[in-house]
Amino acid sequence: MALGDRLKDNLAGAARMAAHLATGPLHSHERRTWGATPDEVSATLSGDELIEDHDWRSTRAITIWTTPDRVWPWLAQIGRGRGGFYSHQLLEQAAGSLDSNVEEIRPDLQDLRVGDEVRLHPQLPPLVVAEVRPGASLVLVGVPEGGPLATTVWSYHLQPLSQGRTRLIERNTYAHGDSLAQRLAGGPYVIEPVSFVMSREMLLNIKRLAEQPA
């Protein structure tokens, strides 16, 4: 993507984020279920068992016109210092979460294993790979030691469809404490609008990258 187009894309993302932050819970359901069917929202997915009593959750999805084995490599290299997050790059860089997004499959980043760390931000505890099933699912879990951050499960699921298509489902699950600081840091008030804008862009870009000619 050209620099000018990237700048316009990131400005649009920033404006969208500000609008969702301003509207608060008004569009909460739409943000938490963007692109997902009711069955997908209510489905039990790998990783759900890692948080028995969650406080809130989002399930978002997109249809990609290629097979799961062509989508998987983009998921396998996700993370800071790896392939990035395929979202609004300038916004991620401004937040300190990213150096750059990778727009090619990197063979040296494909060997992801249970127990590996995936970083979101240099100042935050890393997520840990809890499950990795190439071509099917990737489950990341974050359990911070003390502090106000929430226990988090971030998972991706690939489901084959007819005509060589793939359904990519992203699920975020949060459990936080009862203190004001914990509810603010781990609750949906800020995280939900921000994660919606970034996740929506990520899913759209993974679709774009996976559908491009090999």
mmCIF file of C-alpha atoms in Angstrom:
data_model
loop_
_atom_site.group_PDB
_atom_site.id
_atom_site.type_symbol
_atom_site.label_atom_id
_atom_site.label_comp_id
_atom_site.label_asym_id
_atom_site.label_seq_id
_atom_site.Cartn_x
_atom_site.Cartn_y
_atom_site.Cartn_z
ATOM 1 C CA MET A 1 0.000 0.000 0.000
ATOM 2 C CA ALA A 2 1.351 3.423 -0.961
ATOM 3 C CA LEU A 3 2.247 5.842 1.845
ATOM 4 C CA GLY A 4 -0.542 8.255 0.918
ATOM 5 C CA ASP A 5 -3.148 5.500 0.890
ATOM 6 C CA ARG A 6 -1.796 4.146 4.181
ATOM 7 C CA LEU A 7 -2.036 7.582 5.774
ATOM 8 C CA LYS A 8 -5.646 8.026 4.630
ATOM 9 C CA ASP A 9 -6.480 4.526 5.837
ATOM 10 C CA ASN A 10 -5.009 5.213 9.288
ATOM 11 C CA LEU A 11 -6.746 8.591 9.583
ATOM 12 C CA ALA A 12 -10.045 6.875 8.744
ATOM 13 C CA GLY A 13 -9.280 4.255 11.385
ATOM 14 C CA ALA A 14 -8.527 6.929 13.979
ATOM 15 C CA ALA A 15 -11.777 8.742 13.169
ATOM 16 C CA ARG A 16 -13.740 5.486 13.379
ATOM 17 C CA MET A 17 -12.129 4.683 16.728
ATOM 18 C CA ALA A 18 -12.942 8.128 18.126
ATOM 19 C CA ALA A 19 -16.549 7.798 17.004
ATOM 20 C CA HIS A 20 -16.970 4.415 18.684
ATOM 21 C CA LEU A 21 -15.323 5.634 21.876
ATOM 22 C CA ALA A 22 -17.723 8.582 21.904
ATOM 23 C CA THR A 23 -20.833 6.448 21.406
ATOM 24 C CA GLY A 24 -19.870 4.046 24.220
ATOM 25 C CA PRO A 25 -22.297 1.130 24.580
ATOM 26 C CA LEU A 26 -24.624 2.384 21.830
ATOM 27 C CA HIS A 27 -23.183 0.026 19.189
ATOM 28 C CA SER A 28 -21.684 -2.535 21.547
ATOM 29 C CA HIS A 29 -23.507 -5.547 20.118
ATOM 30 C CA GLU A 30 -22.538 -4.692 16.555
ATOM 31 C CA ARG A 31 -18.900 -4.248 17.573
ATOM 32 C CA ARG A 32 -18.748 -7.526 19.478
ATOM 33 C CA THR A 33 -20.366 -9.578 16.705
ATOM 34 C CA TRP A 34 -19.108 -7.887 13.522
ATOM 35 C CA GLY A 35 -19.375 -10.300 10.593
ATOM 36 C CA ALA A 36 -20.350 -13.262 12.790
ATOM 37 C CA THR A 37 -23.537 -15.299 12.551
ATOM 38 C CA PRO A 38 -25.662 -15.990 15.652
ATOM 39 C CA ASP A 39 -24.477 -19.612 15.577
ATOM 40 C CA GLU A 40 -20.838 -18.498 15.539
ATOM 41 C CA VAL A 41 -21.415 -16.100 18.417
ATOM 42 C CA SER A 42 -22.999 -18.818 20.571
ATOM 43 C CA ALA A 43 -20.626 -21.622 19.513
ATOM 44 C CA THR A 44 -18.167 -23.198 21.924
ATOM 45 C CA LEU A 45 -14.673 -22.769 20.470
ATOM 46 C CA SER A 46 -11.213 -23.961 21.476
ATOM 47 C CA GLY A 47 -9.866 -21.762 24.246
ATOM 48 C CA ASP A 48 -13.248 -21.008 25.803
ATOM 49 C CA GLU A 49 -12.475 -23.505 28.575
ATOM 50 C CA LEU A 50 -9.475 -21.421 29.685
ATOM 51 C CA ILE A 51 -11.779 -18.772 31.217
ATOM 52 C CA GLU A 52 -14.783 -20.340 32.890
ATOM 53 C CA ASP A 53 -16.368 -17.135 34.201
ATOM 54 C CA HIS A 54 -15.668 -14.389 31.687
ATOM 55 C CA ASP A 55 -16.899 -10.827 32.081
ATOM 56 C CA TRP A 56 -17.299 -10.079 28.395
ATOM 57 C CA ARG A 57 -16.480 -11.484 24.986
ATOM 58 C CA SER A 58 -16.414 -10.599 21.303
ATOM 59 C CA THR A 59 -16.758 -12.918 18.297
ATOM 60 C CA ARG A 60 -16.001 -11.504 14.851
ATOM 61 C CA ALA A 61 -15.724 -13.304 11.534
ATOM 62 C CA ILE A 62 -15.087 -12.983 7.834
ATOM 63 C CA THR A 63 -15.328 -15.238 4.765
ATOM 64 C CA ILE A 64 -12.122 -15.638 2.779
ATOM 65 C CA TRP A 65 -12.137 -16.958 -0.770
ATOM 66 C CA THR A 66 -9.331 -19.447 -0.361
ATOM 67 C CA THR A 67 -8.609 -22.608 1.608
ATOM 68 C CA PRO A 68 -7.590 -22.756 5.301
ATOM 69 C CA ASP A 69 -4.028 -23.831 4.472
ATOM 70 C CA ARG A 70 -3.557 -20.512 2.621
ATOM 71 C CA VAL A 71 -4.938 -18.459 5.499
ATOM 72 C CA TRP A 72 -3.025 -20.206 8.277
ATOM 73 C CA PRO A 73 0.496 -18.864 7.496
ATOM 74 C CA TRP A 74 -0.719 -15.314 8.116
ATOM 75 C CA LEU A 75 -2.033 -16.293 11.553
ATOM 76 C CA ALA A 76 1.096 -18.289 12.437
ATOM 77 C CA GLN A 77 3.327 -15.216 12.166
ATOM 78 C CA ILE A 78 1.152 -12.772 14.097
ATOM 79 C CA GLY A 79 2.687 -10.668 16.852
ATOM 80 C CA ARG A 80 5.024 -7.786 17.609
ATOM 81 C CA GLY A 81 8.505 -8.454 16.264
ATOM 82 C CA ARG A 82 7.005 -11.127 14.024
ATOM 83 C CA GLY A 83 4.532 -10.499 11.203
ATOM 84 C CA GLY A 84 2.685 -7.716 13.013
ATOM 85 C CA PHE A 85 -1.082 -7.470 13.336
ATOM 86 C CA TYR A 86 -2.167 -6.562 9.777
ATOM 87 C CA SER A 87 -4.162 -3.614 11.088
ATOM 88 C CA HIS A 88 -3.763 0.189 11.042
ATOM 89 C CA GLN A 89 0.029 0.244 11.078
ATOM 90 C CA LEU A 90 0.545 3.921 11.917
ATOM 91 C CA LEU A 91 -1.895 3.706 14.837
ATOM 92 C CA GLU A 92 -0.115 0.614 16.122
ATOM 93 C CA GLN A 93 3.240 2.340 15.831
ATOM 94 C CA ALA A 94 1.908 5.412 17.651
ATOM 95 C CA ALA A 95 0.777 3.162 20.521
ATOM 96 C CA GLY A 96 4.172 1.458 20.620
ATOM 97 C CA SER A 97 2.708 -1.922 19.702
ATOM 98 C CA LEU A 98 4.404 -2.380 16.357
ATOM 99 C CA ASP A 99 7.499 -1.727 14.325
ATOM 100 C CA SER A 100 5.960 -2.781 10.993
ATOM 101 C CA ASN A 101 3.463 -5.170 9.434
ATOM 102 C CA VAL A 102 4.711 -7.894 7.120
ATOM 103 C CA GLU A 103 2.893 -8.409 3.836
ATOM 104 C CA GLU A 104 4.569 -11.631 2.826
ATOM 105 C CA ILE A 105 4.698 -15.106 4.345
ATOM 106 C CA ARG A 106 7.913 -15.535 6.321
ATOM 107 C CA PRO A 107 9.079 -19.179 6.524
ATOM 108 C CA ASP A 108 11.182 -18.376 9.615
ATOM 109 C CA LEU A 109 8.026 -17.334 11.526
ATOM 110 C CA GLN A 110 5.874 -20.390 10.781
ATOM 111 C CA ASP A 111 7.090 -22.752 13.508
ATOM 112 C CA LEU A 112 4.766 -21.629 16.294
ATOM 113 C CA ARG A 113 4.485 -24.007 19.257
ATOM 114 C CA VAL A 114 2.579 -24.326 22.525
ATOM 115 C CA GLY A 115 4.360 -22.284 25.179
ATOM 116 C CA ASP A 116 5.780 -19.725 22.731
ATOM 117 C CA GLU A 117 5.270 -16.066 23.587
ATOM 118 C CA VAL A 118 3.440 -13.617 21.321
ATOM 119 C CA ARG A 119 3.857 -9.970 22.272
ATOM 120 C CA LEU A 120 1.297 -7.218 21.781
ATOM 121 C CA HIS A 121 3.321 -4.381 23.315
ATOM 122 C CA PRO A 122 6.836 -4.118 24.792
ATOM 123 C CA GLN A 123 5.475 -2.906 28.138
ATOM 124 C CA LEU A 124 2.730 -5.519 28.508
ATOM 125 C CA PRO A 125 3.006 -9.179 29.547
ATOM 126 C CA PRO A 126 3.150 -11.444 26.499
ATOM 127 C CA LEU A 127 0.404 -13.765 25.424
ATOM 128 C CA VAL A 128 1.329 -17.454 25.499
ATOM 129 C CA VAL A 129 0.377 -19.999 22.857
ATOM 130 C CA ALA A 130 -2.043 -22.448 24.510
ATOM 131 C CA GLU A 131 -3.069 -24.341 21.380
ATOM 132 C CA VAL A 132 -1.808 -24.472 17.841
ATOM 133 C CA ARG A 133 -3.461 -26.636 15.191
ATOM 134 C CA PRO A 134 -2.105 -25.631 11.779
ATOM 135 C CA GLY A 135 -4.930 -24.882 9.385
ATOM 136 C CA ALA A 136 -7.525 -25.007 12.156
ATOM 137 C CA SER A 137 -6.973 -22.937 15.321
ATOM 138 C CA LEU A 138 -4.594 -20.734 17.266
ATOM 139 C CA VAL A 139 -5.291 -19.943 20.929
ATOM 140 C CA LEU A 140 -3.339 -17.302 22.851
ATOM 141 C CA VAL A 141 -3.783 -16.667 26.571
ATOM 142 C CA GLY A 142 -2.634 -13.822 28.790
ATOM 143 C CA VAL A 143 -2.624 -14.109 32.576
ATOM 144 C CA PRO A 144 -0.996 -10.977 34.048
ATOM 145 C CA GLU A 145 0.696 -11.180 37.427
ATOM 146 C CA GLY A 146 -1.149 -8.646 39.566
ATOM 147 C CA GLY A 147 -2.077 -5.190 38.341
ATOM 148 C CA PRO A 148 -5.318 -4.105 36.709
ATOM 149 C CA LEU A 149 -5.039 -5.996 33.416
ATOM 150 C CA ALA A 150 -7.560 -8.673 32.555
ATOM 151 C CA THR A 151 -7.044 -12.363 31.996
ATOM 152 C CA THR A 152 -7.433 -12.732 28.242
ATOM 153 C CA VAL A 153 -7.941 -15.460 25.668
ATOM 154 C CA TRP A 154 -7.453 -14.409 22.055
ATOM 155 C CA SER A 155 -8.249 -17.172 19.556
ATOM 156 C CA TYR A 156 -8.543 -17.704 15.809
ATOM 157 C CA HIS A 157 -10.464 -20.478 14.131
ATOM 158 C CA LEU A 158 -10.481 -21.585 10.496
ATOM 159 C CA GLN A 159 -13.508 -23.470 9.227
ATOM 160 C CA PRO A 160 -13.590 -24.784 5.634
ATOM 161 C CA LEU A 161 -16.585 -23.896 3.505
ATOM 162 C CA SER A 162 -17.784 -25.038 0.112
ATOM 163 C CA GLN A 163 -16.179 -23.719 -3.103
ATOM 164 C CA GLY A 164 -12.732 -23.630 -1.466
ATOM 165 C CA ARG A 165 -13.660 -20.843 0.936
ATOM 166 C CA THR A 166 -12.714 -20.383 4.598
ATOM 167 C CA ARG A 167 -14.508 -18.877 7.530
ATOM 168 C CA LEU A 168 -12.063 -17.033 9.821
ATOM 169 C CA ILE A 169 -13.474 -16.498 13.319
ATOM 170 C CA GLU A 170 -11.726 -14.323 15.883
ATOM 171 C CA ARG A 171 -12.768 -14.531 19.525
ATOM 172 C CA ASN A 172 -11.633 -12.322 22.423
ATOM 173 C CA THR A 173 -12.586 -13.255 25.986
ATOM 174 C CA TYR A 174 -11.871 -11.178 29.094
ATOM 175 C CA ALA A 175 -12.123 -11.722 32.841
ATOM 176 C CA HIS A 176 -11.210 -8.846 35.147
ATOM 177 C CA GLY A 177 -11.355 -8.094 38.855
ATOM 178 C CA ASP A 178 -13.908 -6.017 40.722
ATOM 179 C CA SER A 179 -11.885 -2.918 41.552
ATOM 180 C CA LEU A 180 -12.431 0.295 39.606
ATOM 181 C CA ALA A 181 -8.937 0.121 38.095
ATOM 182 C CA GLN A 182 -9.503 -3.470 36.982
ATOM 183 C CA ARG A 183 -12.902 -2.708 35.478
ATOM 184 C CA LEU A 184 -11.475 0.251 33.577
ATOM 185 C CA ALA A 185 -8.348 -1.551 32.337
ATOM 186 C CA GLY A 186 -10.025 -4.859 31.530
ATOM 187 C CA GLY A 187 -13.608 -3.838 30.897
ATOM 188 C CA PRO A 188 -15.217 -3.084 27.558
ATOM 189 C CA TYR A 189 -15.366 0.710 27.962
ATOM 190 C CA VAL A 190 -12.120 1.388 26.084
ATOM 191 C CA ILE A 191 -10.898 -2.021 24.957
ATOM 192 C CA GLU A 192 -14.037 -2.925 23.018
ATOM 193 C CA PRO A 193 -14.203 0.119 20.680
ATOM 194 C CA VAL A 194 -10.438 0.093 20.099
ATOM 195 C CA SER A 195 -10.218 -3.667 19.552
ATOM 196 C CA PHE A 196 -13.198 -3.548 17.179
ATOM 197 C CA VAL A 197 -11.568 -1.006 14.882
ATOM 198 C CA MET A 198 -8.202 -2.777 14.923
ATOM 199 C CA SER A 199 -9.640 -6.305 14.632
ATOM 200 C CA ARG A 200 -11.956 -5.352 11.790
ATOM 201 C CA GLU A 201 -9.000 -3.973 9.841
ATOM 202 C CA MET A 202 -6.900 -7.030 10.697
ATOM 203 C CA LEU A 203 -9.551 -9.462 9.422
ATOM 204 C CA LEU A 204 -10.019 -7.465 6.225
ATOM 205 C CA ASN A 205 -6.270 -7.373 5.591
ATOM 206 C CA ILE A 206 -5.790 -11.082 6.282
ATOM 207 C CA LYS A 207 -8.576 -11.694 3.758
ATOM 208 C CA ARG A 208 -6.828 -9.433 1.225
ATOM 209 C CA LEU A 209 -3.426 -11.047 1.748
ATOM 210 C CA ALA A 210 -4.682 -14.630 1.715
ATOM 211 C CA GLU A 211 -6.759 -14.095 -1.443
ATOM 212 C CA GLN A 212 -3.903 -12.598 -3.453
ATOM 213 C CA PRO A 213 -2.288 -14.864 -6.074
ATOM 214 C CA ALA A 214 0.368 -17.203 -4.684
#
